[in-house]
Amino acid sequence: MNLNKDLFSLSTINIQYFLIKIIITRYLYLSIDGKLTLLKKWMNHFNNFKEIINSKDPEVKTPLFYSCYFNFKNILMYLLIKGADPFLISKSDLMYIISVHKEEILNQCKSINLKKTDSQKGQLINADKHFKQVQLRFSQFQAILSELYQQFLDQNLQYFRSINVTIDYFQRNPIHYGSLSKYTKCFQYIKSLAKFDFKFQGWDLFNNIIMEVQLLIQTGYKNINPRQYKHYHECNFLNQQLLEQKLQILFIILRNYKRKLLINRITMVNDKLNIIQRHICIKHHFLKTLQLLNLCYYWEQILKQKKRKNQDTFRIQIK
């Protein structure tokens, strides 16, 4: 087909359809390589060129629209330079363009990785000029958490102390019922009683933080990169050494407490029937429990003898 002859035979009214046909059928294949000489030569023959390039077809599409749709960048730039109006589109076309750009932005966001942080040290994995500010803010946050954690341990230590000396209507403590139920390891039974219906006082302070982290995990795929977050069980906002130190202090207090209080007060308490744990063990032939109680009493006597011996030695030295 002779394009020059066909082009000049068309009227000015129908020239936009021919231009669209040129773009769709790729007659101007050379224009993709940046050669717009042929198109420029044709368009110079018309005085109403701006009206032609801004005209619409029956689907309300302009040549500029088809240039965008088929990704003809050179033709697109040529039309814009010649005065093509990019805003002459229908509402549906505008929504289509918006959706296309939205998909492009979402695809770009998938390739973007936000900076990860080390939750133990408060450092950015990719350190930058804000490193000192980040470390300072994390130190303040860690100090608050450390204080709250210490309050949490202190409150539960008080609860542990109170539950082990609790007596019921029959003046019986947990050790009595540990003997009655033939539970041979009485001190482990007390630990089980402490865990039963254990009230985590002060837990709300930590629960808020945990819920915030969990919320970020659940909604991470929508607005952030979820790979930068860990599950809160894997995070350690308190320094591991500080955490172990506080727990070790708590265990030392509990061991001293059990040695002094459980042996001296709990194992020797009589109920309303004037029955102690040893009576129950002997009556029901709970030999292992009796051995455990006797062992506690035996260690108590050793501690007393050792204390007396030290006192006597001290007196002799004074004399």
mmCIF file of C-alpha atoms in Angstrom, residues 1-318:
data_model
loop_
_atom_site.group_PDB
_atom_site.id
_atom_site.type_symbol
_atom_site.label_atom_id
_atom_site.label_comp_id
_atom_site.label_asym_id
_atom_site.label_seq_id
_atom_site.Cartn_x
_atom_site.Cartn_y
_atom_site.Cartn_z
ATOM 1 C CA MET A 1 0.000 0.000 0.000
ATOM 2 C CA ASN A 2 1.230 3.476 -0.882
ATOM 3 C CA LEU A 3 0.975 5.349 2.415
ATOM 4 C CA ASN A 4 1.592 8.812 0.919
ATOM 5 C CA LYS A 5 -1.201 8.413 -1.642
ATOM 6 C CA ASP A 6 -3.654 7.039 0.926
ATOM 7 C CA LEU A 7 -2.843 9.784 3.410
ATOM 8 C CA PHE A 8 -3.446 12.647 0.985
ATOM 9 C CA SER A 9 -6.688 11.103 -0.237
ATOM 10 C CA LEU A 10 -8.187 11.219 3.252
ATOM 11 C CA SER A 11 -10.123 14.215 4.450
ATOM 12 C CA THR A 12 -9.066 16.290 7.408
ATOM 13 C CA ILE A 13 -11.952 14.885 9.492
ATOM 14 C CA ASN A 14 -10.793 11.284 9.149
ATOM 15 C CA ILE A 15 -7.060 11.859 9.502
ATOM 16 C CA GLN A 16 -7.020 10.858 13.183
ATOM 17 C CA TYR A 17 -8.327 7.370 12.350
ATOM 18 C CA PHE A 18 -5.534 6.877 9.901
ATOM 19 C CA LEU A 19 -3.002 8.028 12.491
ATOM 20 C CA ILE A 20 -4.430 5.518 14.949
ATOM 21 C CA LYS A 21 -4.254 2.841 12.263
ATOM 22 C CA ILE A 22 -0.609 3.696 11.669
ATOM 23 C CA ILE A 23 0.146 3.239 15.359
ATOM 24 C CA ILE A 24 -1.906 0.067 15.839
ATOM 25 C CA THR A 25 -0.717 -1.741 12.702
ATOM 26 C CA ARG A 26 2.874 -0.553 13.273
ATOM 27 C CA TYR A 27 3.285 0.820 9.748
ATOM 28 C CA LEU A 28 5.748 3.275 11.264
ATOM 29 C CA TYR A 29 8.027 0.545 12.534
ATOM 30 C CA LEU A 30 11.064 2.753 12.035
ATOM 31 C CA SER A 31 9.681 5.265 14.537
ATOM 32 C CA ILE A 32 10.432 2.840 17.350
ATOM 33 C CA ASP A 33 14.117 3.360 16.581
ATOM 34 C CA GLY A 34 13.732 7.098 16.939
ATOM 35 C CA LYS A 35 13.129 7.913 13.247
ATOM 36 C CA LEU A 36 10.004 10.100 13.045
ATOM 37 C CA THR A 37 10.864 11.708 9.710
ATOM 38 C CA LEU A 38 8.015 10.030 7.820
ATOM 39 C CA LEU A 39 5.392 10.985 10.410
ATOM 40 C CA LYS A 40 6.669 14.563 10.581
ATOM 41 C CA LYS A 41 6.571 14.851 6.789
ATOM 42 C CA TRP A 42 2.940 13.743 6.637
ATOM 43 C CA MET A 43 1.754 15.983 9.463
ATOM 44 C CA ASN A 44 3.266 19.126 7.966
ATOM 45 C CA HIS A 45 0.637 18.971 5.173
ATOM 46 C CA PHE A 46 -2.203 19.837 7.598
ATOM 47 C CA ASN A 47 -2.897 23.203 9.188
ATOM 48 C CA ASN A 48 -5.234 21.832 11.875
ATOM 49 C CA PHE A 49 -2.651 19.398 13.210
ATOM 50 C CA LYS A 50 -3.463 20.041 16.911
ATOM 51 C CA GLU A 51 -7.113 19.264 16.326
ATOM 52 C CA ILE A 52 -6.187 16.040 14.584
ATOM 53 C CA ILE A 53 -3.864 14.716 17.293
ATOM 54 C CA ASN A 54 -6.382 15.611 20.021
ATOM 55 C CA SER A 55 -9.387 14.054 18.257
ATOM 56 C CA LYS A 56 -11.023 10.879 19.584
ATOM 57 C CA ASP A 57 -12.201 7.673 17.964
ATOM 58 C CA PRO A 58 -15.599 5.987 18.678
ATOM 59 C CA GLU A 59 -14.083 4.496 21.859
ATOM 60 C CA VAL A 60 -13.107 7.976 23.079
ATOM 61 C CA LYS A 61 -9.413 7.156 22.669
ATOM 62 C CA THR A 62 -6.824 9.647 21.376
ATOM 63 C CA PRO A 63 -3.608 8.907 19.454
ATOM 64 C CA LEU A 64 -1.749 9.801 22.628
ATOM 65 C CA PHE A 65 -3.602 7.048 24.465
ATOM 66 C CA TYR A 66 -2.656 4.399 21.895
ATOM 67 C CA SER A 67 0.947 5.575 21.944
ATOM 68 C CA CYS A 68 1.000 4.942 25.692
ATOM 69 C CA TYR A 69 -0.843 1.644 25.394
ATOM 70 C CA PHE A 70 1.584 0.173 22.838
ATOM 71 C CA ASN A 71 4.611 1.732 24.559
ATOM 72 C CA PHE A 72 5.683 3.795 21.521
ATOM 73 C CA LYS A 73 7.811 6.239 23.494
ATOM 74 C CA ASN A 74 9.149 8.168 20.504
ATOM 75 C CA ILE A 75 5.688 8.757 19.019
ATOM 76 C CA LEU A 76 4.444 9.705 22.472
ATOM 77 C CA MET A 77 7.148 12.362 22.875
ATOM 78 C CA TYR A 78 6.504 13.652 19.345
ATOM 79 C CA LEU A 79 2.758 14.062 20.005
ATOM 80 C CA LEU A 80 3.374 15.838 23.311
ATOM 81 C CA ILE A 81 5.841 18.232 21.696
ATOM 82 C CA LYS A 82 3.323 18.997 18.954
ATOM 83 C CA GLY A 83 0.664 19.939 21.516
ATOM 84 C CA ALA A 84 -1.228 16.722 22.282
ATOM 85 C CA ASP A 85 -3.319 17.202 25.422
ATOM 86 C CA PRO A 86 -2.775 14.313 27.890
ATOM 87 C CA PHE A 87 -5.867 15.305 29.917
ATOM 88 C CA LEU A 88 -8.354 14.705 27.102
ATOM 89 C CA ILE A 89 -9.402 11.327 28.450
ATOM 90 C CA SER A 90 -12.594 9.930 29.854
ATOM 91 C CA LYS A 91 -13.090 9.030 33.504
ATOM 92 C CA SER A 92 -12.796 5.333 32.787
ATOM 93 C CA ASP A 93 -9.512 5.920 30.982
ATOM 94 C CA LEU A 94 -8.237 7.895 33.937
ATOM 95 C CA MET A 95 -9.068 5.032 36.317
ATOM 96 C CA TYR A 96 -7.313 2.627 33.988
ATOM 97 C CA ILE A 97 -4.173 4.747 33.975
ATOM 98 C CA ILE A 98 -4.327 5.062 37.761
ATOM 99 C CA SER A 99 -4.602 1.299 38.152
ATOM 100 C CA VAL A 100 -1.645 0.776 35.816
ATOM 101 C CA HIS A 101 0.514 3.191 37.787
ATOM 102 C CA LYS A 102 -0.632 1.630 41.051
ATOM 103 C CA GLU A 103 0.516 -1.801 39.886
ATOM 104 C CA GLU A 104 3.861 -0.341 38.869
ATOM 105 C CA ILE A 105 4.304 1.282 42.278
ATOM 106 C CA LEU A 106 3.390 -1.961 44.078
ATOM 107 C CA ASN A 107 5.901 -3.886 41.991
ATOM 108 C CA GLN A 108 8.572 -1.335 42.829
ATOM 109 C CA CYS A 109 7.733 -1.551 46.550
ATOM 110 C CA LYS A 110 8.314 -5.309 46.483
ATOM 111 C CA SER A 111 11.905 -4.714 45.480
ATOM 112 C CA ILE A 112 12.511 -2.191 48.286
ATOM 113 C CA ASN A 113 13.971 -3.548 51.533
ATOM 114 C CA LEU A 114 13.616 -1.432 54.637
ATOM 115 C CA LYS A 115 16.506 -1.323 57.047
ATOM 116 C CA LYS A 116 16.532 -4.073 59.625
ATOM 117 C CA THR A 117 17.579 -3.513 63.226
ATOM 118 C CA ASP A 118 19.296 -5.703 65.772
ATOM 119 C CA SER A 119 16.720 -5.957 68.561
ATOM 120 C CA GLN A 120 19.351 -6.930 71.140
ATOM 121 C CA LYS A 121 21.748 -4.037 70.607
ATOM 122 C CA GLY A 122 19.460 -1.463 69.027
ATOM 123 C CA GLN A 123 21.751 -1.085 66.026
ATOM 124 C CA LEU A 124 20.847 -0.701 62.403
ATOM 125 C CA ILE A 125 22.185 -3.614 60.379
ATOM 126 C CA ASN A 126 23.148 -1.067 57.732
ATOM 127 C CA ALA A 127 24.573 1.648 59.957
ATOM 128 C CA ASP A 128 24.201 5.230 58.798
ATOM 129 C CA LYS A 129 24.448 8.737 60.221
ATOM 130 C CA HIS A 130 21.443 8.119 62.494
ATOM 131 C CA PHE A 131 23.195 5.272 64.337
ATOM 132 C CA LYS A 132 23.852 7.241 67.554
ATOM 133 C CA GLN A 133 20.296 8.561 67.747
ATOM 134 C CA VAL A 134 18.881 5.066 67.243
ATOM 135 C CA GLN A 135 21.160 3.598 69.901
ATOM 136 C CA LEU A 136 20.241 6.341 72.370
ATOM 137 C CA ARG A 137 16.505 5.833 71.886
ATOM 138 C CA PHE A 138 16.887 2.080 72.226
ATOM 139 C CA SER A 139 18.922 2.465 75.444
ATOM 140 C CA GLN A 140 16.123 4.533 76.962
ATOM 141 C CA PHE A 141 13.555 1.977 75.849
ATOM 142 C CA GLN A 142 15.678 -0.861 77.263
ATOM 143 C CA ALA A 143 16.020 0.901 80.631
ATOM 144 C CA ILE A 144 12.238 1.240 80.913
ATOM 145 C CA LEU A 145 11.745 -2.423 80.023
ATOM 146 C CA SER A 146 14.380 -3.481 82.535
ATOM 147 C CA GLU A 147 12.607 -1.604 85.322
ATOM 148 C CA LEU A 148 9.224 -3.050 84.363
ATOM 149 C CA TYR A 149 10.671 -6.552 84.236
ATOM 150 C CA GLN A 150 12.161 -6.137 87.714
ATOM 151 C CA GLN A 151 8.762 -5.001 89.030
ATOM 152 C CA PHE A 152 7.222 -8.045 87.387
ATOM 153 C CA LEU A 153 9.664 -10.393 89.157
ATOM 154 C CA ASP A 154 9.228 -8.669 92.527
ATOM 155 C CA GLN A 155 5.439 -8.870 92.380
ATOM 156 C CA ASN A 156 5.481 -12.558 91.527
ATOM 157 C CA LEU A 157 8.049 -13.238 94.223
ATOM 158 C CA GLN A 158 5.646 -11.766 96.779
ATOM 159 C CA TYR A 159 2.862 -13.912 95.362
ATOM 160 C CA PHE A 160 5.060 -17.008 95.561
ATOM 161 C CA ARG A 161 5.817 -16.291 99.207
ATOM 162 C CA SER A 162 2.193 -15.705 100.134
ATOM 163 C CA ILE A 163 0.799 -18.818 98.454
ATOM 164 C CA ASN A 164 3.253 -21.182 100.146
ATOM 165 C CA VAL A 165 2.256 -20.148 103.690
ATOM 166 C CA THR A 166 -1.482 -20.021 103.031
ATOM 167 C CA ILE A 167 -3.528 -22.196 105.388
ATOM 168 C CA ASP A 168 -7.158 -23.237 105.056
ATOM 169 C CA TYR A 169 -9.986 -23.726 107.568
ATOM 170 C CA PHE A 170 -8.290 -26.844 108.968
ATOM 171 C CA GLN A 171 -5.052 -24.925 109.484
ATOM 172 C CA ARG A 172 -3.413 -26.973 106.748
ATOM 173 C CA ASN A 173 -0.849 -25.709 104.301
ATOM 174 C CA PRO A 174 0.024 -27.069 100.836
ATOM 175 C CA ILE A 175 2.507 -29.554 102.310
ATOM 176 C CA HIS A 176 -0.297 -31.246 104.266
ATOM 177 C CA TYR A 177 -2.280 -31.860 101.112
ATOM 178 C CA GLY A 178 0.870 -32.915 99.331
ATOM 179 C CA SER A 179 1.185 -35.670 101.914
ATOM 180 C CA LEU A 180 -2.503 -36.587 101.809
ATOM 181 C CA SER A 181 -2.414 -37.016 98.038
ATOM 182 C CA LYS A 182 0.656 -39.285 98.256
ATOM 183 C CA TYR A 183 2.692 -36.754 96.310
ATOM 184 C CA THR A 184 6.217 -37.744 97.216
ATOM 185 C CA LYS A 185 8.072 -34.652 95.992
ATOM 186 C CA CYS A 186 6.472 -32.057 98.195
ATOM 187 C CA PHE A 187 8.587 -29.106 97.196
ATOM 188 C CA GLN A 188 7.867 -29.712 93.522
ATOM 189 C CA TYR A 189 4.215 -29.899 94.467
ATOM 190 C CA ILE A 190 4.438 -26.418 95.975
ATOM 191 C CA LYS A 191 5.895 -25.159 92.720
ATOM 192 C CA SER A 192 2.949 -26.734 90.912
ATOM 193 C CA LEU A 193 0.550 -25.026 93.300
ATOM 194 C CA ALA A 194 2.248 -21.728 92.595
ATOM 195 C CA LYS A 195 1.771 -22.214 88.863
ATOM 196 C CA PHE A 196 -1.876 -23.194 89.283
ATOM 197 C CA ASP A 197 -4.057 -20.104 88.899
ATOM 198 C CA PHE A 198 -0.899 -18.054 88.825
ATOM 199 C CA LYS A 199 -1.774 -14.367 88.550
ATOM 200 C CA PHE A 200 0.707 -12.480 86.405
ATOM 201 C CA GLN A 201 0.511 -9.167 88.178
ATOM 202 C CA GLY A 202 1.849 -6.328 86.082
ATOM 203 C CA TRP A 203 1.636 -8.386 82.894
ATOM 204 C CA ASP A 204 -0.470 -5.701 81.164
ATOM 205 C CA LEU A 205 2.634 -3.555 80.795
ATOM 206 C CA PHE A 206 4.298 -6.248 78.696
ATOM 207 C CA ASN A 207 1.131 -7.399 76.966
ATOM 208 C CA ASN A 208 0.706 -4.022 75.265
ATOM 209 C CA ILE A 209 4.187 -4.249 73.770
ATOM 210 C CA ILE A 210 3.662 -7.841 72.638
ATOM 211 C CA MET A 211 0.339 -6.982 70.999
ATOM 212 C CA GLU A 212 1.901 -4.067 69.121
ATOM 213 C CA VAL A 213 4.643 -6.295 67.722
ATOM 214 C CA GLN A 214 2.114 -9.012 66.869
ATOM 215 C CA LEU A 215 -0.032 -6.423 65.066
ATOM 216 C CA LEU A 216 2.914 -5.397 62.920
ATOM 217 C CA ILE A 217 3.527 -9.039 62.044
ATOM 218 C CA GLN A 218 -0.089 -9.666 61.052
ATOM 219 C CA THR A 219 -0.407 -6.516 58.913
ATOM 220 C CA GLY A 220 3.143 -6.506 57.626
ATOM 221 C CA TYR A 221 2.321 -7.815 54.173
ATOM 222 C CA LYS A 222 -0.039 -4.876 53.533
ATOM 223 C CA ASN A 223 2.058 -1.786 54.110
ATOM 224 C CA ILE A 224 5.585 -2.832 55.104
ATOM 225 C CA ASN A 225 8.183 -5.420 54.310
ATOM 226 C CA PRO A 226 7.383 -8.300 56.717
ATOM 227 C CA ARG A 227 10.880 -9.723 56.422
ATOM 228 C CA GLN A 228 12.232 -7.014 58.708
ATOM 229 C CA TYR A 229 10.142 -8.292 61.619
ATOM 230 C CA LYS A 230 10.542 -11.396 63.730
ATOM 231 C CA HIS A 231 7.966 -13.129 65.831
ATOM 232 C CA TYR A 232 8.003 -11.610 69.302
ATOM 233 C CA HIS A 233 9.079 -14.968 70.809
ATOM 234 C CA GLU A 234 12.284 -14.669 68.772
ATOM 235 C CA CYS A 235 12.928 -11.076 69.843
ATOM 236 C CA ASN A 236 14.840 -10.216 72.975
ATOM 237 C CA PHE A 237 14.249 -6.607 73.893
ATOM 238 C CA LEU A 238 16.172 -7.059 77.141
ATOM 239 C CA ASN A 239 19.844 -7.817 76.978
ATOM 240 C CA GLN A 240 20.357 -11.565 77.469
ATOM 241 C CA GLN A 241 23.021 -11.086 80.132
ATOM 242 C CA LEU A 242 20.827 -8.658 82.070
ATOM 243 C CA LEU A 243 17.867 -11.022 81.803
ATOM 244 C CA GLU A 244 19.837 -13.998 83.137
ATOM 245 C CA GLN A 245 21.266 -11.880 85.947
ATOM 246 C CA LYS A 246 17.823 -10.839 87.155
ATOM 247 C CA LEU A 247 16.514 -14.413 86.963
ATOM 248 C CA GLN A 248 19.557 -15.709 88.844
ATOM 249 C CA ILE A 249 18.944 -13.213 91.651
ATOM 250 C CA LEU A 250 15.319 -14.312 91.791
ATOM 251 C CA PHE A 251 16.298 -18.004 92.036
ATOM 252 C CA ILE A 252 18.799 -17.268 94.813
ATOM 253 C CA ILE A 253 16.089 -15.478 96.783
ATOM 254 C CA LEU A 254 13.703 -18.393 96.243
ATOM 255 C CA ARG A 255 16.301 -20.970 97.321
ATOM 256 C CA ASN A 256 17.102 -19.053 100.487
ATOM 257 C CA TYR A 257 13.412 -18.571 101.101
ATOM 258 C CA LYS A 258 12.624 -22.280 100.705
ATOM 259 C CA ARG A 259 15.541 -23.313 102.908
ATOM 260 C CA LYS A 260 14.584 -21.037 105.789
ATOM 261 C CA LEU A 261 10.819 -20.837 105.508
ATOM 262 C CA LEU A 262 9.660 -24.141 104.077
ATOM 263 C CA ILE A 263 11.758 -26.278 106.409
ATOM 264 C CA ASN A 264 11.235 -24.297 109.603
ATOM 265 C CA ARG A 265 7.610 -23.236 109.238
ATOM 266 C CA ILE A 266 5.719 -25.254 106.644
ATOM 267 C CA THR A 267 6.967 -28.776 107.340
ATOM 268 C CA MET A 268 6.348 -28.473 111.082
ATOM 269 C CA VAL A 269 2.887 -26.851 111.089
ATOM 270 C CA ASN A 270 0.090 -28.723 112.879
ATOM 271 C CA ASP A 271 -3.488 -28.636 111.685
ATOM 272 C CA LYS A 272 -6.650 -28.463 113.845
ATOM 273 C CA LEU A 273 -6.383 -32.177 114.568
ATOM 274 C CA ASN A 274 -2.805 -31.637 115.769
ATOM 275 C CA ILE A 275 -1.520 -33.668 112.838
ATOM 276 C CA ILE A 276 1.677 -32.800 111.043
ATOM 277 C CA GLN A 277 2.891 -34.124 107.731
ATOM 278 C CA ARG A 278 4.914 -36.949 109.269
ATOM 279 C CA HIS A 279 1.804 -38.318 110.977
ATOM 280 C CA ILE A 280 -0.003 -38.453 107.654
ATOM 281 C CA CYS A 281 2.928 -40.137 105.917
ATOM 282 C CA ILE A 282 3.281 -42.814 108.627
ATOM 283 C CA LYS A 283 -0.457 -43.491 108.755
ATOM 284 C CA HIS A 284 -0.752 -44.002 104.993
ATOM 285 C CA HIS A 285 2.683 -45.640 104.559
ATOM 286 C CA PHE A 286 3.962 -42.873 102.309
ATOM 287 C CA LEU A 287 7.579 -43.832 102.862
ATOM 288 C CA LYS A 288 9.133 -41.695 100.149
ATOM 289 C CA THR A 289 7.355 -38.606 101.376
ATOM 290 C CA LEU A 290 8.429 -39.383 104.923
ATOM 291 C CA GLN A 291 12.011 -39.805 103.761
ATOM 292 C CA LEU A 292 11.868 -36.420 102.070
ATOM 293 C CA LEU A 293 10.466 -34.725 105.172
ATOM 294 C CA ASN A 294 13.027 -36.438 107.383
ATOM 295 C CA LEU A 295 15.753 -35.348 105.003
ATOM 296 C CA CYS A 296 14.558 -31.760 105.328
ATOM 297 C CA TYR A 297 14.546 -32.109 109.112
ATOM 298 C CA TYR A 298 17.996 -33.750 108.975
ATOM 299 C CA TRP A 299 19.447 -30.848 107.013
ATOM 300 C CA GLU A 300 17.792 -28.457 109.426
ATOM 301 C CA GLN A 301 19.553 -30.125 112.365
ATOM 302 C CA ILE A 302 22.888 -30.053 110.516
ATOM 303 C CA LEU A 303 22.496 -26.325 109.919
ATOM 304 C CA LYS A 304 21.650 -25.778 113.594
ATOM 305 C CA GLN A 305 24.660 -27.822 114.760
ATOM 306 C CA LYS A 306 26.928 -25.992 112.357
ATOM 307 C CA LYS A 307 25.617 -22.683 113.615
ATOM 308 C CA ARG A 308 26.145 -23.722 117.266
ATOM 309 C CA LYS A 309 29.645 -24.946 116.478
ATOM 310 C CA ASN A 310 30.530 -21.640 114.890
ATOM 311 C CA GLN A 311 29.138 -19.783 117.904
ATOM 312 C CA ASP A 312 31.140 -21.968 120.321
ATOM 313 C CA THR A 313 34.304 -21.440 118.294
ATOM 314 C CA PHE A 314 33.707 -17.713 118.348
ATOM 315 C CA ARG A 315 33.233 -17.752 122.135
ATOM 316 C CA ILE A 316 36.458 -19.731 122.669
ATOM 317 C CA GLN A 317 38.358 -17.241 120.556
ATOM 318 C CA ILE A 318 36.961 -14.389 122.629
#
